[in-house]
């Protein structure tokens, strides 16, 4: 994985958001290794990572959720336009 984009000195920030029709929770976590333990039954979980220039963090999160290496490359390429693939 190679980061493509403006060199940012921004530290990685990971925000976890859980929600459903009745509930909304959000919190920040310090370690990417804890992302998969944040999944909750009956709630949609959104993991927002700010500071994707840290390739090691992307690899850690990608391995937890079995993300394809090409998907991780797309994430690290911040100059690319957003896209959806089925």
CSV table of N, CA and C in Angstrom, one decimal:
chain,number,residue,atom,x,y,z
A,1,UNK,N,0.9,-1.2,0.0
A,1,UNK,CA,0.0,0.0,0.0
A,1,UNK,C,0.9,1.2,0.0
A,2,UNK,N,0.6,2.1,-0.9
A,2,UNK,CA,1.4,3.4,-1.0
A,2,UNK,C,0.4,4.5,-0.9
A,3,UNK,N,0.6,5.4,0.1
A,3,UNK,CA,-0.2,6.6,0.2
A,3,UNK,C,0.1,7.6,-0.9
A,4,UNK,N,-1.0,8.1,-1.5
A,4,UNK,CA,-0.9,9.1,-2.6
A,4,UNK,C,-1.8,10.2,-2.2
A,5,UNK,N,-1.2,11.4,-2.0
A,5,UNK,CA,-1.9,12.6,-1.6
A,5,UNK,C,-1.0,13.6,-1.0
A,6,UNK,N,-1.6,14.6,-0.4
A,6,UNK,CA,-0.8,15.6,0.2
A,6,UNK,C,-0.2,15.0,1.5
A,7,UNK,N,1.1,15.3,1.7
A,7,UNK,CA,1.7,14.8,2.9
A,7,UNK,C,1.1,15.5,4.1
A,8,UNK,N,0.5,14.8,5.0
A,8,UNK,CA,-0.2,15.3,6.1
A,8,UNK,C,0.5,14.9,7.4
A,9,UNK,N,0.6,15.8,8.3
A,9,UNK,CA,1.2,15.5,9.6
A,9,UNK,C,0.2,15.2,10.6
A,10,UNK,N,-1.0,15.0,10.1
A,10,UNK,CA,-2.2,14.8,11.0
A,10,UNK,C,-2.1,13.4,11.7
A,11,UNK,N,-2.2,13.3,13.0
A,11,UNK,CA,-2.2,12.0,13.6
A,11,UNK,C,-3.5,11.3,13.2
A,12,UNK,N,-3.4,10.0,13.3
A,12,UNK,CA,-4.6,9.1,13.0
A,12,UNK,C,-5.6,9.3,14.1
A,13,UNK,N,-6.8,9.5,13.7
A,13,UNK,CA,-8.0,9.6,14.6
A,13,UNK,C,-9.0,8.6,14.1
A,14,UNK,N,-9.5,7.8,15.0
A,14,UNK,CA,-10.5,6.8,14.7
A,14,UNK,C,-11.7,7.0,15.5
A,15,UNK,N,-12.8,7.2,14.7
A,15,UNK,CA,-14.1,7.5,15.4
A,15,UNK,C,-15.0,6.3,15.0
A,16,UNK,N,-15.7,5.8,16.0
A,16,UNK,CA,-16.6,4.7,15.9
A,16,UNK,C,-18.0,5.3,16.1
A,17,UNK,N,-18.9,5.0,15.2
A,17,UNK,CA,-20.3,5.4,15.3
A,17,UNK,C,-21.2,4.2,15.2
A,18,UNK,N,-22.1,4.0,16.2
A,18,UNK,CA,-23.1,2.9,16.2
A,18,UNK,C,-24.4,3.6,16.1
A,19,UNK,N,-25.3,3.0,15.2
A,19,UNK,CA,-26.6,3.5,15.1
A,19,UNK,C,-27.6,2.5,14.6
A,20,UNK,N,-28.9,2.8,14.9
A,20,UNK,CA,-30.0,2.1,14.3
A,20,UNK,C,-31.2,3.1,14.4
A,21,UNK,N,-32.4,2.6,14.2
A,21,UNK,CA,-33.6,3.5,14.3
A,21,UNK,C,-33.7,4.2,15.6
A,22,UNK,N,-33.4,3.5,16.7
A,22,UNK,CA,-33.6,4.1,18.0
A,22,UNK,C,-32.4,4.6,18.7
A,23,UNK,N,-31.2,4.4,18.2
A,23,UNK,CA,-30.0,4.6,19.0
A,23,UNK,C,-28.9,5.3,18.2
A,24,UNK,N,-28.1,6.1,18.8
A,24,UNK,CA,-27.0,6.7,18.1
A,24,UNK,C,-25.9,6.9,19.2
A,25,UNK,N,-24.7,6.3,18.9
A,25,UNK,CA,-23.6,6.4,19.8
A,25,UNK,C,-22.3,6.7,19.0
A,26,UNK,N,-21.5,7.6,19.5
A,26,UNK,CA,-20.2,7.8,18.9
A,26,UNK,C,-19.1,7.9,19.9
A,27,UNK,N,-17.9,7.4,19.6
A,27,UNK,CA,-16.8,7.6,20.5
A,27,UNK,C,-15.5,7.5,19.7
A,28,UNK,N,-14.4,7.9,20.2
A,28,UNK,CA,-13.1,7.8,19.6
A,28,UNK,C,-12.3,6.7,20.3
A,29,UNK,N,-11.5,6.0,19.5
A,29,UNK,CA,-10.6,5.0,20.1
A,29,UNK,C,-9.2,5.4,19.7
A,30,UNK,N,-8.3,4.9,20.4
A,30,UNK,CA,-6.9,5.2,20.2
A,30,UNK,C,-6.1,4.2,19.3
A,31,UNK,N,-6.5,3.0,19.4
A,31,UNK,CA,-5.8,2.0,18.7
A,31,UNK,C,-6.6,1.3,17.6
A,32,UNK,N,-6.0,1.2,16.4
A,32,UNK,CA,-6.7,0.5,15.3
A,32,UNK,C,-7.0,-1.0,15.6
A,33,UNK,N,-6.2,-1.6,16.5
A,33,UNK,CA,-6.4,-3.0,16.9
A,33,UNK,C,-7.7,-3.2,17.6
A,34,UNK,N,-8.4,-2.2,18.1
A,34,UNK,CA,-9.6,-2.4,18.8
A,34,UNK,C,-10.9,-2.2,17.9
A,35,UNK,N,-10.7,-1.9,16.6
A,35,UNK,CA,-11.8,-1.7,15.8
A,35,UNK,C,-12.8,-2.8,15.7
A,36,UNK,N,-12.3,-4.0,15.5
A,36,UNK,CA,-13.2,-5.2,15.3
A,36,UNK,C,-13.9,-5.5,16.6
A,37,UNK,N,-13.4,-5.2,17.8
A,37,UNK,CA,-14.1,-5.5,19.0
A,37,UNK,C,-15.2,-4.5,19.3
A,38,UNK,N,-15.3,-3.4,18.5
A,38,UNK,CA,-16.3,-2.4,18.6
A,38,UNK,C,-17.6,-2.8,17.9
A,39,UNK,N,-17.7,-3.8,17.2
A,39,UNK,CA,-18.9,-4.2,16.5
A,39,UNK,C,-20.0,-4.6,17.5
A,40,UNK,N,-21.2,-4.2,17.3
A,40,UNK,CA,-22.3,-4.5,18.3
A,40,UNK,C,-23.5,-5.1,17.5
A,41,UNK,N,-24.0,-6.1,18.1
A,41,UNK,CA,-25.2,-6.8,17.5
A,41,UNK,C,-26.4,-5.8,17.4
A,42,UNK,N,-27.0,-5.8,16.3
A,42,UNK,CA,-28.2,-5.0,16.1
A,42,UNK,C,-28.0,-3.6,15.8
A,43,UNK,N,-26.7,-3.2,15.6
A,43,UNK,CA,-26.4,-1.8,15.3
A,43,UNK,C,-25.5,-1.8,14.1
A,44,UNK,N,-25.7,-0.8,13.3
A,44,UNK,CA,-24.8,-0.5,12.1
A,44,UNK,C,-23.5,0.2,12.8
A,45,UNK,N,-22.4,-0.2,12.3
A,45,UNK,CA,-21.1,0.4,12.8
A,45,UNK,C,-20.4,1.1,11.7
A,46,UNK,N,-20.1,2.3,11.9
A,46,UNK,CA,-19.3,3.1,10.9
A,46,UNK,C,-18.0,3.4,11.6
A,47,UNK,N,-16.9,3.1,10.9
A,47,UNK,CA,-15.6,3.4,11.4
A,47,UNK,C,-15.0,4.5,10.5
A,48,UNK,N,-14.8,5.6,11.1
A,48,UNK,CA,-14.2,6.7,10.3
A,48,UNK,C,-12.8,6.9,10.7
A,49,UNK,N,-11.9,6.9,9.7
A,49,UNK,CA,-10.4,7.0,10.0
A,49,UNK,C,-10.0,8.3,9.3
A,50,UNK,N,-9.5,9.2,10.2
A,50,UNK,CA,-8.9,10.5,9.7
A,50,UNK,C,-7.4,10.3,9.8
A,51,UNK,N,-6.7,10.6,8.7
A,51,UNK,CA,-5.3,10.5,8.7
A,51,UNK,C,-4.9,9.2,8.1
A,52,UNK,N,-5.4,9.0,6.9
A,52,UNK,CA,-5.1,7.7,6.2
A,52,UNK,C,-3.7,7.7,5.6
A,53,UNK,N,-2.9,8.7,5.8
A,53,UNK,CA,-1.5,8.6,5.3
A,53,UNK,C,-0.7,7.6,6.1
A,54,UNK,N,-1.2,7.2,7.3
A,54,UNK,CA,-0.5,6.2,8.1
A,54,UNK,C,-0.9,4.8,7.5
A,55,UNK,N,0.0,4.3,6.7
A,55,UNK,CA,-0.3,3.0,6.0
A,55,UNK,C,-0.4,1.8,6.9
A,56,UNK,N,0.4,1.8,8.0
A,56,UNK,CA,0.4,0.7,9.0
A,56,UNK,C,-1.0,0.6,9.6
A,57,UNK,N,-1.6,1.8,9.9
A,57,UNK,CA,-3.0,1.8,10.5
A,57,UNK,C,-4.0,1.1,9.5
A,58,UNK,N,-3.9,1.5,8.2
A,58,UNK,CA,-4.7,1.0,7.2
A,58,UNK,C,-4.6,-0.6,7.1
A,59,UNK,N,-3.3,-1.0,7.2
A,59,UNK,CA,-3.1,-2.5,7.1
A,59,UNK,C,-3.7,-3.2,8.3
A,60,UNK,N,-3.6,-2.6,9.5
A,60,UNK,CA,-4.2,-3.2,10.7
A,60,UNK,C,-5.7,-3.3,10.6
A,61,UNK,N,-6.3,-2.3,10.2
A,61,UNK,CA,-7.8,-2.3,10.1
A,61,UNK,C,-8.2,-3.2,8.9
A,62,UNK,N,-7.5,-3.2,7.8
A,62,UNK,CA,-7.8,-4.1,6.7
A,62,UNK,C,-7.7,-5.5,7.1
A,63,UNK,N,-6.7,-5.9,7.9
A,63,UNK,CA,-6.6,-7.3,8.2
A,63,UNK,C,-7.7,-7.7,9.2
A,64,UNK,N,-8.1,-6.8,10.1
A,64,UNK,CA,-9.2,-7.2,11.0
A,64,UNK,C,-10.5,-7.5,10.2
A,65,UNK,N,-10.8,-6.8,9.1
A,65,UNK,CA,-12.0,-6.9,8.4
A,65,UNK,C,-11.9,-7.6,7.1
A,66,UNK,N,-10.7,-8.2,6.9
A,66,UNK,CA,-10.4,-8.9,5.6
A,66,UNK,C,-10.7,-8.1,4.4
A,67,UNK,N,-10.2,-6.9,4.4
A,67,UNK,CA,-10.4,-6.0,3.2
A,67,UNK,C,-9.4,-6.4,2.1
A,68,UNK,N,-9.8,-6.4,0.9
A,68,UNK,CA,-8.9,-6.7,-0.2
A,68,UNK,C,-7.8,-5.7,-0.3
A,69,UNK,N,-6.6,-6.1,-0.7
A,69,UNK,CA,-5.5,-5.2,-0.8
A,69,UNK,C,-5.8,-4.0,-1.8
A,70,UNK,N,-6.5,-4.3,-2.9
A,70,UNK,CA,-6.8,-3.2,-3.8
A,70,UNK,C,-7.8,-2.2,-3.2
A,71,UNK,N,-8.6,-2.6,-2.3
A,71,UNK,CA,-9.5,-1.7,-1.6
A,71,UNK,C,-8.7,-0.8,-0.7
A,72,UNK,N,-7.7,-1.3,-0.1
A,72,UNK,CA,-6.8,-0.5,0.8
A,72,UNK,C,-6.0,0.4,0.0
A,73,UNK,N,-5.6,0.0,-1.2
A,73,UNK,CA,-4.9,0.9,-2.1
A,73,UNK,C,-5.7,2.1,-2.5
A,74,UNK,N,-7.0,1.8,-2.8
A,74,UNK,CA,-8.0,2.9,-3.2
A,74,UNK,C,-8.1,3.9,-2.0
A,75,UNK,N,-8.2,3.3,-0.8
A,75,UNK,CA,-8.3,4.2,0.4
A,75,UNK,C,-7.1,5.1,0.5
A,76,UNK,N,-5.9,4.6,0.3
A,76,UNK,CA,-4.7,5.3,0.4
A,76,UNK,C,-4.5,6.3,-0.7
A,77,UNK,N,-5.2,6.2,-1.8
A,77,UNK,CA,-5.0,7.1,-2.9
A,77,UNK,C,-6.1,8.2,-2.8
A,78,UNK,N,-5.7,9.2,-2.0
A,78,UNK,CA,-6.7,10.3,-1.7
A,78,UNK,C,-6.9,11.2,-2.9
A,79,UNK,N,-6.1,11.1,-4.0
A,79,UNK,CA,-6.3,12.0,-5.1
A,79,UNK,C,-7.4,11.4,-6.1
A,80,UNK,N,-7.8,10.1,-5.8
A,80,UNK,CA,-8.7,9.5,-6.7
A,80,UNK,C,-10.2,9.9,-6.3
A,81,UNK,N,-11.0,10.0,-7.2
A,81,UNK,CA,-12.4,10.3,-6.9
A,81,UNK,C,-13.1,9.1,-6.3
A,82,UNK,N,-14.1,9.4,-5.4
A,82,UNK,CA,-14.8,8.3,-4.7
A,82,UNK,C,-15.5,7.4,-5.8
A,83,UNK,N,-15.6,6.1,-5.4
A,83,UNK,CA,-16.3,5.2,-6.3
A,83,UNK,C,-16.9,4.1,-5.5
A,84,UNK,N,-17.8,3.3,-6.2
A,84,UNK,CA,-18.5,2.2,-5.6
A,84,UNK,C,-18.3,1.0,-6.6
A,85,UNK,N,-17.9,-0.1,-6.0
A,85,UNK,CA,-17.8,-1.4,-6.7
A,85,UNK,C,-18.6,-2.4,-6.1
A,86,UNK,N,-19.3,-3.2,-6.9
A,86,UNK,CA,-20.1,-4.3,-6.4
A,86,UNK,C,-19.4,-5.6,-6.5
